[in-house]
PDB file of C-alpha atoms in Angstrom:
ATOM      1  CA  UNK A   1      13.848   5.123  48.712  1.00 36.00           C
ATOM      2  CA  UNK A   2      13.018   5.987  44.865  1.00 38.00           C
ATOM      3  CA  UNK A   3      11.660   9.326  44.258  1.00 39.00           C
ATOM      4  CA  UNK A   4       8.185   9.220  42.495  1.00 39.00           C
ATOM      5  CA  UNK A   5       9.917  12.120  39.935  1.00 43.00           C
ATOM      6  CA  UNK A   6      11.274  11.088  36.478  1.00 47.00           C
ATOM      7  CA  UNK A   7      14.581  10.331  36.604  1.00 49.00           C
ATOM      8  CA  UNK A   8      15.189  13.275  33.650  1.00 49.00           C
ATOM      9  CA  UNK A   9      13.995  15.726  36.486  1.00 54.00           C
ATOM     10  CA  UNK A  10      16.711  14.346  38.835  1.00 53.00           C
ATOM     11  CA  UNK A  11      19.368  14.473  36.512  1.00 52.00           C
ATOM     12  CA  UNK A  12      18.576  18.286  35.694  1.00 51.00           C
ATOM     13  CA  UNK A  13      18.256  19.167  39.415  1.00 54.00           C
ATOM     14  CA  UNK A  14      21.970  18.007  39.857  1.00 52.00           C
ATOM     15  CA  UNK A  15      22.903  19.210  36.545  1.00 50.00           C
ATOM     16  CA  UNK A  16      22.479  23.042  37.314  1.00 50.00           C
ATOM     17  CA  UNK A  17      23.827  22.240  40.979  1.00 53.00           C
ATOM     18  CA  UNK A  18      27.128  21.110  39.899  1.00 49.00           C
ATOM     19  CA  UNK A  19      26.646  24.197  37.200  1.00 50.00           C
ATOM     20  CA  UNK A  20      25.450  26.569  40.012  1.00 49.00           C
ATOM     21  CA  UNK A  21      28.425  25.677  42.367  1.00 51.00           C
ATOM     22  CA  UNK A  22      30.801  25.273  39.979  1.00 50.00           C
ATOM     23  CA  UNK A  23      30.721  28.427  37.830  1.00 51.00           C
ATOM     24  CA  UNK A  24      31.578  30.914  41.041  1.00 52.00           C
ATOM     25  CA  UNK A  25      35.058  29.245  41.111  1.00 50.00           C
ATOM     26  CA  UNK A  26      35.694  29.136  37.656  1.00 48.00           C
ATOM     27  CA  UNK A  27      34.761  32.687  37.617  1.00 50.00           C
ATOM     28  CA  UNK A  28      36.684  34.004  40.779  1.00 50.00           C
ATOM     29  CA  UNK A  29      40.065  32.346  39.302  1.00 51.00           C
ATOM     30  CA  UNK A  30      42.050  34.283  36.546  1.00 56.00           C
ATOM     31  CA  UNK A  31      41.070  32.815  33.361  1.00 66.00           C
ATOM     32  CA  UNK A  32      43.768  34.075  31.435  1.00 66.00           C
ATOM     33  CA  UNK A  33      43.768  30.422  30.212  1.00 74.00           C
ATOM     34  CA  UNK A  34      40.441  30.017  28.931  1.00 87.00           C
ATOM     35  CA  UNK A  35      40.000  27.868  26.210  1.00 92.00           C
ATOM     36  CA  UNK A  36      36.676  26.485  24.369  1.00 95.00           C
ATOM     37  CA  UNK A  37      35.520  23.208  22.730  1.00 96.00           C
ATOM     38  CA  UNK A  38      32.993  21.442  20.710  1.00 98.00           C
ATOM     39  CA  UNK A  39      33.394  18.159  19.275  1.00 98.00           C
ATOM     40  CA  UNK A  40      31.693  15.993  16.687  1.00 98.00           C
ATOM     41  CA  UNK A  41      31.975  12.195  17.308  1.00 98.00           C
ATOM     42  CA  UNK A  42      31.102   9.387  16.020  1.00 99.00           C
ATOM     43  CA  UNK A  43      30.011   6.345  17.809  1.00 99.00           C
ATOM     44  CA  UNK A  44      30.194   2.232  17.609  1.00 99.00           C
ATOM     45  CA  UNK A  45      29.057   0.321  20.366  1.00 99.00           C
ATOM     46  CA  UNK A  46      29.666  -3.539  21.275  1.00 99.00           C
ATOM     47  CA  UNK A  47      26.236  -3.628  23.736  1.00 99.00           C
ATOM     48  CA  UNK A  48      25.707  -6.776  25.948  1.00 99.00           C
ATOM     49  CA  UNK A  49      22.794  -7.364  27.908  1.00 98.00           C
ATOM     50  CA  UNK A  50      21.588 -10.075  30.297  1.00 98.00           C
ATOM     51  CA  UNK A  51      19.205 -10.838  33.283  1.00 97.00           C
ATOM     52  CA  UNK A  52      19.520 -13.085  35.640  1.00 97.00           C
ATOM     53  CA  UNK A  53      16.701 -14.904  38.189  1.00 94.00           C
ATOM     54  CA  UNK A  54      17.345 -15.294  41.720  1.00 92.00           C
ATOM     55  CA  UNK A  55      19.501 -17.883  41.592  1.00 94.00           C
ATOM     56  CA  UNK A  56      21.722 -16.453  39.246  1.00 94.00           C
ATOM     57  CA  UNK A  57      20.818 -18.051  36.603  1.00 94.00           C
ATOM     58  CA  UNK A  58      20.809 -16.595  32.938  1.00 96.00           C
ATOM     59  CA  UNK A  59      17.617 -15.783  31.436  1.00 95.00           C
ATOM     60  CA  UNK A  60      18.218 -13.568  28.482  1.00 96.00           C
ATOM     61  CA  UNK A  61      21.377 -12.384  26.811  1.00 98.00           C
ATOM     62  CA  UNK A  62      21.283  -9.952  24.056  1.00 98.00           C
ATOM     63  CA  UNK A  63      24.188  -9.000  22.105  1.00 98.00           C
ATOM     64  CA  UNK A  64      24.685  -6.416  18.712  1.00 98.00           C
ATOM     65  CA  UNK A  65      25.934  -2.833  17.883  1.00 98.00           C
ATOM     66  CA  UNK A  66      24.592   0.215  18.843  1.00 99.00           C
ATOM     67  CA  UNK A  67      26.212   3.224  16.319  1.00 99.00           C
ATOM     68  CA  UNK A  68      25.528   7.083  16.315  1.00 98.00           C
ATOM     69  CA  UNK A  69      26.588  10.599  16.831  1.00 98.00           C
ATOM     70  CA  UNK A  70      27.715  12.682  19.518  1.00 98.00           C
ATOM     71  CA  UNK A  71      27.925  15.853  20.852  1.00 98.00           C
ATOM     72  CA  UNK A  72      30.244  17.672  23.240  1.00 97.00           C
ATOM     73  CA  UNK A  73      31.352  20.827  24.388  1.00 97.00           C
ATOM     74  CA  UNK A  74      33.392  21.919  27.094  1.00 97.00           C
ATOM     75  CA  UNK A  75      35.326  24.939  28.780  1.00 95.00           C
ATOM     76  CA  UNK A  76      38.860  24.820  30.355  1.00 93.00           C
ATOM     77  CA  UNK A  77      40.087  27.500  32.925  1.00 90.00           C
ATOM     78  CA  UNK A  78      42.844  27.713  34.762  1.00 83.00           C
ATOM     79  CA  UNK A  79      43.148  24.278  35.814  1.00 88.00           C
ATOM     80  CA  UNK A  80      38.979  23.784  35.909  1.00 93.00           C
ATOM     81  CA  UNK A  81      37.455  21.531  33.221  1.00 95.00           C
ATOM     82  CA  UNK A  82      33.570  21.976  32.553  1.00 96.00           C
ATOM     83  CA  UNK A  83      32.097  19.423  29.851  1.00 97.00           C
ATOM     84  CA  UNK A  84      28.463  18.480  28.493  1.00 98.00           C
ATOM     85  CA  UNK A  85      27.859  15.238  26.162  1.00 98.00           C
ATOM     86  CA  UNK A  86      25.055  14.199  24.403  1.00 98.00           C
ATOM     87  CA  UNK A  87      25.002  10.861  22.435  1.00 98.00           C
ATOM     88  CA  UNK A  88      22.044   9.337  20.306  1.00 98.00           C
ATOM     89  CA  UNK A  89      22.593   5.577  19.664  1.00 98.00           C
ATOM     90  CA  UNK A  90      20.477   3.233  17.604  1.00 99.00           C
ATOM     91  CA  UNK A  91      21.008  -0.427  16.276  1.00 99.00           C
ATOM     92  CA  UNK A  92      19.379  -3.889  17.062  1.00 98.00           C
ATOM     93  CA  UNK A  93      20.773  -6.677  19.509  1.00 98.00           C
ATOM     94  CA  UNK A  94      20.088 -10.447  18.918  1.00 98.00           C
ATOM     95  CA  UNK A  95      17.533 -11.933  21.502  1.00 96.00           C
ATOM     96  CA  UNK A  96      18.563 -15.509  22.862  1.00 96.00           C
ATOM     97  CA  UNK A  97      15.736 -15.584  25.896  1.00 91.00           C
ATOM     98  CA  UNK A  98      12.599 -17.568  26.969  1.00 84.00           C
ATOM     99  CA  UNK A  99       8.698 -17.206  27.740  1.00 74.00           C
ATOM    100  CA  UNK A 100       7.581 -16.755  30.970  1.00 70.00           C
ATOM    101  CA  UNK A 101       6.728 -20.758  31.075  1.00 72.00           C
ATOM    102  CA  UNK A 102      10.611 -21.385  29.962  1.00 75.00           C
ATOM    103  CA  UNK A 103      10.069 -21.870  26.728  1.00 83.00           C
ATOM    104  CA  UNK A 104      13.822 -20.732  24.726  1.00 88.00           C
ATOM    105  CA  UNK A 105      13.226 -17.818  22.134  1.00 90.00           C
ATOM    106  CA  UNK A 106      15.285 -16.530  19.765  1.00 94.00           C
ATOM    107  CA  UNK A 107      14.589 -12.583  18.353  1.00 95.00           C
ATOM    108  CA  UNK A 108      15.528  -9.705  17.859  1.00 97.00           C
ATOM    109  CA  UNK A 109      15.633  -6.207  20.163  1.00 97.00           C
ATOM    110  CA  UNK A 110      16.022  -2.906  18.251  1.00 98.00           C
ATOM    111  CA  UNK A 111      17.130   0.038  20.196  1.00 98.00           C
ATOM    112  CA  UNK A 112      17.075   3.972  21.174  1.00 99.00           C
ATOM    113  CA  UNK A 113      19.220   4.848  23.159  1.00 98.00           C
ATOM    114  CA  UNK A 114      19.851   8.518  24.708  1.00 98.00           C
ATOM    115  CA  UNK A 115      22.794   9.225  27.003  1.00 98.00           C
ATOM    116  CA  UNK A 116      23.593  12.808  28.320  1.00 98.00           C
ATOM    117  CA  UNK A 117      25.915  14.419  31.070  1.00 98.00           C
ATOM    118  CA  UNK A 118      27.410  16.711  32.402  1.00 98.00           C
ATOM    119  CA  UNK A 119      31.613  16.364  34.176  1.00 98.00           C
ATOM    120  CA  UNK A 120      33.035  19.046  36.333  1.00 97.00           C
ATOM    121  CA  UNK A 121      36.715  18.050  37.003  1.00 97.00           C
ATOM    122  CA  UNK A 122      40.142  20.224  38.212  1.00 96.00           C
ATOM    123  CA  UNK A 123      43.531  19.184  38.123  1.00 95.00           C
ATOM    124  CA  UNK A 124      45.505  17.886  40.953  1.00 96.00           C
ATOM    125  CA  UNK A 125      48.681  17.734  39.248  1.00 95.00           C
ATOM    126  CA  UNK A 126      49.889  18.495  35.719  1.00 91.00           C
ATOM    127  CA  UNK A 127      48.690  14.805  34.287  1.00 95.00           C
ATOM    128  CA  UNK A 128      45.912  14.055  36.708  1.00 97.00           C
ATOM    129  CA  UNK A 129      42.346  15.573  37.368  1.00 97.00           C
ATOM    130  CA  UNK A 130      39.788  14.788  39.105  1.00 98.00           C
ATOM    131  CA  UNK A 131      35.938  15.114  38.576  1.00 98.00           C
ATOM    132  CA  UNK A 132      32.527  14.423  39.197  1.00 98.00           C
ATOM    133  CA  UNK A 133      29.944  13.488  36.530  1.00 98.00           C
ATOM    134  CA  UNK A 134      25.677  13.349  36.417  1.00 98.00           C
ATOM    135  CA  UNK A 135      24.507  10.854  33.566  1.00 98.00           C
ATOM    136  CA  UNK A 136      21.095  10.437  32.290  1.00 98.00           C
ATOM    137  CA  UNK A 137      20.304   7.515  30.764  1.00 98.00           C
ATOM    138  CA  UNK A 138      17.377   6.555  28.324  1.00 98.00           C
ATOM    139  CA  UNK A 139      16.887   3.604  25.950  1.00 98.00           C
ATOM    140  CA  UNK A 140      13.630   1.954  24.841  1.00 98.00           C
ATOM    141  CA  UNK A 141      13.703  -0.990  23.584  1.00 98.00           C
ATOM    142  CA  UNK A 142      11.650  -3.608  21.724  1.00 98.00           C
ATOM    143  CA  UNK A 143      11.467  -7.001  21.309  1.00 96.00           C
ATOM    144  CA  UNK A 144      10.108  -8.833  18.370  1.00 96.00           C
ATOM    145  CA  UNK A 145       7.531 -11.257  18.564  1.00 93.00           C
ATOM    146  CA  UNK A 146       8.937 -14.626  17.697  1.00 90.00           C
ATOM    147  CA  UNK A 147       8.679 -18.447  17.968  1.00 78.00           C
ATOM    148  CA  UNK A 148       4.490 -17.642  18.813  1.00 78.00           C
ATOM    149  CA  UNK A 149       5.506 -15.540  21.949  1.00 84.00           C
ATOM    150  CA  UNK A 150       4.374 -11.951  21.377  1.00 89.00           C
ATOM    151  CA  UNK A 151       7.070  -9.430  21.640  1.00 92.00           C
ATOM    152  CA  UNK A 152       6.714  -5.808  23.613  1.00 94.00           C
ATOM    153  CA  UNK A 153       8.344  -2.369  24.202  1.00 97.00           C
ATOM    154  CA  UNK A 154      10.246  -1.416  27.212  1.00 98.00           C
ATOM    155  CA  UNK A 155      11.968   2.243  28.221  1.00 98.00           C
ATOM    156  CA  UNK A 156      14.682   2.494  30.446  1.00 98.00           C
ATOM    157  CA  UNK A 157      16.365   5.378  32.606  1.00 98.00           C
ATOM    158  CA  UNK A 158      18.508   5.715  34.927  1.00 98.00           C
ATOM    159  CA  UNK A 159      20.514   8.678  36.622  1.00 98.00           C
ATOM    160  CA  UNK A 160      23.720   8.126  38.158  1.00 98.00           C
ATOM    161  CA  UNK A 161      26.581  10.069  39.762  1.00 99.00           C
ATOM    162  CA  UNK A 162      30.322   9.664  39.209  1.00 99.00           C
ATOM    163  CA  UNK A 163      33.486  10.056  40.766  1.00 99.00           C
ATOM    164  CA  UNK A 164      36.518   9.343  38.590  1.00 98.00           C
ATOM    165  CA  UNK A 165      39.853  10.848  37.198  1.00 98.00           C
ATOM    166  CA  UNK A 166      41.594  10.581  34.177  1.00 97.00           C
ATOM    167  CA  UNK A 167      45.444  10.798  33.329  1.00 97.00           C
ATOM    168  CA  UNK A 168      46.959  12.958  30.350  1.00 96.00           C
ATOM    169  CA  UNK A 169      50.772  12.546  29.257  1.00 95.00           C
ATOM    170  CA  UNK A 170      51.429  13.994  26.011  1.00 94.00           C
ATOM    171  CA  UNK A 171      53.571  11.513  24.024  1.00 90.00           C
ATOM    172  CA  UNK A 172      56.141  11.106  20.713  1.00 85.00           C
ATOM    173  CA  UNK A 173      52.838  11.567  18.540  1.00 86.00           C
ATOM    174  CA  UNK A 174      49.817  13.253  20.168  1.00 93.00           C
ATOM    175  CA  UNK A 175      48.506  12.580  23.712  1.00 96.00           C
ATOM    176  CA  UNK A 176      47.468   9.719  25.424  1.00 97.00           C
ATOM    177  CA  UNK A 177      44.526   9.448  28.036  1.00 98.00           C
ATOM    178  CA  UNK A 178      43.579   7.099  30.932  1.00 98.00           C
ATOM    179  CA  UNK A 179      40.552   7.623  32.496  1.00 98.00           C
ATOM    180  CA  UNK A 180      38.552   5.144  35.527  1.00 99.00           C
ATOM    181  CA  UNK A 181      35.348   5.943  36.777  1.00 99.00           C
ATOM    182  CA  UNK A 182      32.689   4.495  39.016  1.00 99.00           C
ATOM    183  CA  UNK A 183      29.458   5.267  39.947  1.00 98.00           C
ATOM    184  CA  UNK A 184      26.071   4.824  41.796  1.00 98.00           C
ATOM    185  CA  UNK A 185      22.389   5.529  40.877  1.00 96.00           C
ATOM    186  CA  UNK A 186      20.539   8.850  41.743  1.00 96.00           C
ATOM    187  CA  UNK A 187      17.222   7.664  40.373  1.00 95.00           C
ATOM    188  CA  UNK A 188      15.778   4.835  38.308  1.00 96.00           C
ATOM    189  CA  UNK A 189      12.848   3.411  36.421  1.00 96.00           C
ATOM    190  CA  UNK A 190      11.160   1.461  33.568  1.00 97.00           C
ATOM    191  CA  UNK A 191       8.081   1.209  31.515  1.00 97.00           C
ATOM    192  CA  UNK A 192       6.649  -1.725  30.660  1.00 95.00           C
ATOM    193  CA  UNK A 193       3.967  -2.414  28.126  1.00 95.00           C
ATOM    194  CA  UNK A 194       3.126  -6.270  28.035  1.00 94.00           C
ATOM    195  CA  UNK A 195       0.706  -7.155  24.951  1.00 93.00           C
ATOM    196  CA  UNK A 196      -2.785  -6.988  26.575  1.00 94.00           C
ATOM    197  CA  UNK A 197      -1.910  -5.189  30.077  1.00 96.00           C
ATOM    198  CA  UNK A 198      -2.028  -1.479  30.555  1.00 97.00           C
ATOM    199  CA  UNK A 199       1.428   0.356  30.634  1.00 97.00           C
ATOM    200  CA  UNK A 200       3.140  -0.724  34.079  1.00 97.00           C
ATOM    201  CA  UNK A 201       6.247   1.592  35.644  1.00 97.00           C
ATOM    202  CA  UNK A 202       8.784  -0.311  37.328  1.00 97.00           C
ATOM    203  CA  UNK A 203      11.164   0.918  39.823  1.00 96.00           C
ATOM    204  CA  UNK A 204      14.585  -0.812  39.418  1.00 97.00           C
ATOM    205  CA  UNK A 205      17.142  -2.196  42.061  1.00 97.00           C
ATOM    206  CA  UNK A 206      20.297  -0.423  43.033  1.00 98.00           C
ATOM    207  CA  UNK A 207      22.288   0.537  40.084  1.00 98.00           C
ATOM    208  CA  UNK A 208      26.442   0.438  40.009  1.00 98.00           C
ATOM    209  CA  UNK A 209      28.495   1.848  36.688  1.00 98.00           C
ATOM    210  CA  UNK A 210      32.245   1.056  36.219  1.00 99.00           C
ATOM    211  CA  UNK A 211      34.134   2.538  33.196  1.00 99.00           C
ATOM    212  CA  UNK A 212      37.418   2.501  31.994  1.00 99.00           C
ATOM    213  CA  UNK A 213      38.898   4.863  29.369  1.00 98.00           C
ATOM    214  CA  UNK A 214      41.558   5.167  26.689  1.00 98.00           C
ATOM    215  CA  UNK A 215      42.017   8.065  24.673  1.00 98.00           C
ATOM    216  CA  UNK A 216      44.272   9.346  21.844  1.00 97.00           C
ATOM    217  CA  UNK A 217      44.427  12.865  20.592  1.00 97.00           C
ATOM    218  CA  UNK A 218      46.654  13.766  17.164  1.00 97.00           C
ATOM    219  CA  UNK A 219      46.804  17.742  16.949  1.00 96.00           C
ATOM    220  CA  UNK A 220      46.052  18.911  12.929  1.00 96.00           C
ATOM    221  CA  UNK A 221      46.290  22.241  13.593  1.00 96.00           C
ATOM    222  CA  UNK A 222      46.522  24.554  16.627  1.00 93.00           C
ATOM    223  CA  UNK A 223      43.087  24.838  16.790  1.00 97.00           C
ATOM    224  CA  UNK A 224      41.983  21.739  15.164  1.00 98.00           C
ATOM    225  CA  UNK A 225      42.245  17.992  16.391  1.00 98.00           C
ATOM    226  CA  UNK A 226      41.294  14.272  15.724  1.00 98.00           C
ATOM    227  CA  UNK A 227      40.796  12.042  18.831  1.00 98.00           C
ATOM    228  CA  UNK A 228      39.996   7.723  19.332  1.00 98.00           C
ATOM    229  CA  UNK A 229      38.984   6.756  22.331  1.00 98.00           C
ATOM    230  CA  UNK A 230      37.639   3.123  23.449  1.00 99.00           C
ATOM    231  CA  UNK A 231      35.845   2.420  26.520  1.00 98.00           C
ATOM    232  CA  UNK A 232      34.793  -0.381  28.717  1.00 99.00           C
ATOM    233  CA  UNK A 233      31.415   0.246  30.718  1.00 99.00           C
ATOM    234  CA  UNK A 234      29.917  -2.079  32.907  1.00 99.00           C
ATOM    235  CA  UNK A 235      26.340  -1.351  34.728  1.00 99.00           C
ATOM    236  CA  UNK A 236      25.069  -3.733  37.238  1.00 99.00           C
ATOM    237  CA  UNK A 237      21.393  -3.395  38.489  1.00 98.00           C
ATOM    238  CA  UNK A 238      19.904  -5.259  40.892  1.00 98.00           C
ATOM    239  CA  UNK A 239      16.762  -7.073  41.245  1.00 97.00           C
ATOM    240  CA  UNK A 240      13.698  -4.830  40.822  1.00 97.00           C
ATOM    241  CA  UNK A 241      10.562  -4.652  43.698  1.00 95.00           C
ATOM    242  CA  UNK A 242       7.378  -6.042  42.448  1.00 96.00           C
ATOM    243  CA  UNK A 243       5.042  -3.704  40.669  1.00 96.00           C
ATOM    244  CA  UNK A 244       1.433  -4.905  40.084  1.00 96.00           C
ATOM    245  CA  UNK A 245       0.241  -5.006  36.454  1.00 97.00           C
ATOM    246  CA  UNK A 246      -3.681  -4.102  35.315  1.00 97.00           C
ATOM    247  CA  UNK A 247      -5.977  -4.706  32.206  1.00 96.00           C
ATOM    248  CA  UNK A 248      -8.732  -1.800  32.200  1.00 96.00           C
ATOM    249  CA  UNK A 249      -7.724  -0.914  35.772  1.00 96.00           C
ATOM    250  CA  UNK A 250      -7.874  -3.814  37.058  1.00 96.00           C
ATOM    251  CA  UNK A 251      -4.872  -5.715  38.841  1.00 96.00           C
ATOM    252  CA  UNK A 252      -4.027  -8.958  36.886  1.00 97.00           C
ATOM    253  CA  UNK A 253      -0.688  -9.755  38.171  1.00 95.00           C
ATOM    254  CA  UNK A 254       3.067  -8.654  39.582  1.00 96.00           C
ATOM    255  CA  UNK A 255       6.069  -8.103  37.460  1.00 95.00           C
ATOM    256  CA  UNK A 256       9.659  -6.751  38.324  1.00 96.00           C
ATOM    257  CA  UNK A 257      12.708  -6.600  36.071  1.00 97.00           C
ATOM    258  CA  UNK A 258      15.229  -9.277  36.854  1.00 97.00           C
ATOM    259  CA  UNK A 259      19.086  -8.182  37.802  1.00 98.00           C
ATOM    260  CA  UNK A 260      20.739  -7.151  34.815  1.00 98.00           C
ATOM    261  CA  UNK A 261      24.346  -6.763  33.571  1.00 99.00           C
ATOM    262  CA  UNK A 262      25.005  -4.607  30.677  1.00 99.00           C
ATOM    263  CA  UNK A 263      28.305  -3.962  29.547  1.00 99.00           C
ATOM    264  CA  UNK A 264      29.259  -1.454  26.497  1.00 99.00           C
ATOM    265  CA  UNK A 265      32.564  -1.323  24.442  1.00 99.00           C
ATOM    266  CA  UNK A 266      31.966   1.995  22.468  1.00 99.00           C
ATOM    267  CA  UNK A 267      34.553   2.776  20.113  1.00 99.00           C
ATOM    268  CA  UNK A 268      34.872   6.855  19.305  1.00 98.00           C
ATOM    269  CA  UNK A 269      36.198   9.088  16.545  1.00 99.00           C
ATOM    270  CA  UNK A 270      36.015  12.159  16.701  1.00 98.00           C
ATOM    271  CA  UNK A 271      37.226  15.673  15.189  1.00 98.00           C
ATOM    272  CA  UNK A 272      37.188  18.766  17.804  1.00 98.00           C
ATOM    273  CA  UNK A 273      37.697  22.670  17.387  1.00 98.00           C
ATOM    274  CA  UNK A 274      39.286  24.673  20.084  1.00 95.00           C
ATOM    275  CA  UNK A 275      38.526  28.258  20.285  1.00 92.00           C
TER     276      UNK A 275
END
């Protein structure tokens, strides 16, 4: 069942909980290891997005770049790793739809997009940890009116936990990363505001993330560093459950958001100080 919260409140609940249980055993081992990061990135993402019917059948594929900063910092101890992220993404993708009566329709969709988290992970050997993450995921997006079919604005968010782990072997050059992770959502939802209709929230269907990571880090300095990293991130969401949609109160119609598959190829570089 979907909670009636906003997902940003779920993602905060879990947030300090993984903070809450975390930071006892980080602070009952030795840390005569600790070590500090922040890091300045910045971001260009391949974004595809499409929804399906029923059927399976194709009903709008977007495709363009999303590019922007981000933000992390994180804390090693002893073994423990303790990481935050916050990225800001913006761009347009190129609208190949239809109208509600089927009618094709080519546009535009420009984008916000605001991705946080928060990854706890500990290593099991030398080269491999292990970790669990909390995402929160925002974008709103709007498409253009086009072809005589009026365009509107949408927001999205999601919050999903992750289990994953990620390999480290330090090579001829640098070190080199591998990282898999998959997830499921904790919460989900969408605004809708169709031209004409009163603002409509949406719950979404079940939500499943896959990503794949690979990382390269080039030390400058002992305390300086310059990292690439490229991932592949694939989100499937099922179909949607009817929600009913007013004018001035009054019920007019149903809408839901058809399954969707969006897959991002973001492409990070990055310069981090360790203290």
């Amino acid at each position: 069942m979907h909670s009636k919260h906003p997902s940003w409140i779920r993602f905060w609940v879990v947030t300090l909980g993984i903070a809450a249980t975390s930071a006892p055993a980080v602070a009952a081992i030795n840390c005569s290891e600790q070590s500090r990061f922040l890091q300045y990135a910045y971001v260009n993402n391949t974004s595809n997005w499409q929804e399906f019917d029923s059927t399976g059948r194709e009903l709008v594929r977007e495709s363009g770049k999303l590019t922007g900063p981000q933000l992390s910092a994180a804390l090693t101890c002893s073994g423990w790793r303790l990481q935050a992220e916050v990225t800001q993404l913006d761009g347009d993708r190129r609208y190949d739809g239809q109208t509600s009566s089927g009618v094709n329709v080519l546009s535009s969709s420009a984008l916000h997009r605001i991705d946080r988290q928060l990854q706890a992970s500990v290593n099991v050997t030398k080269d491999l940890q292990v970790g669990l993450r909390v995402s929160n995921h925002r974008t709103w997006r709007d498409i253009a009116s086009a072809g005589g079919a009026s365009g509107y604005p949408e927001r999205f968010e999601w919050t999903l936990l992750s289990v994953g782990s990620q390999w480290s072997k330090p090579v001829s050059f640098g070190q080199l990363t591998l990282g898999a992770w998959v997830g499921t959502q904790l919460d989900s939802s969408m605004t809708l505001n169709l031209p004409g209709r009163d603002q409509t929230t949406l719950l979404l269907g079940k939500i499943h993330q896959v990503e794949l990571q690979l990382g390269w880090e080039v030390p400058v300095t002992p305390s300086w560093s310059l990292h690439a990293n490229v991932r592949y991130r694939k989100i499937e969401v099922s179909q949607g459950a009817d929600g009913i949609v007013t004018k001035n109160g009054f019920p007019v119609g149903v809408a839901h958001q058809p399954q969707t598959r969006l897959v991002d190829i973001p492409v990070t570089v990055s310069l981090s100080y360790r203290f």
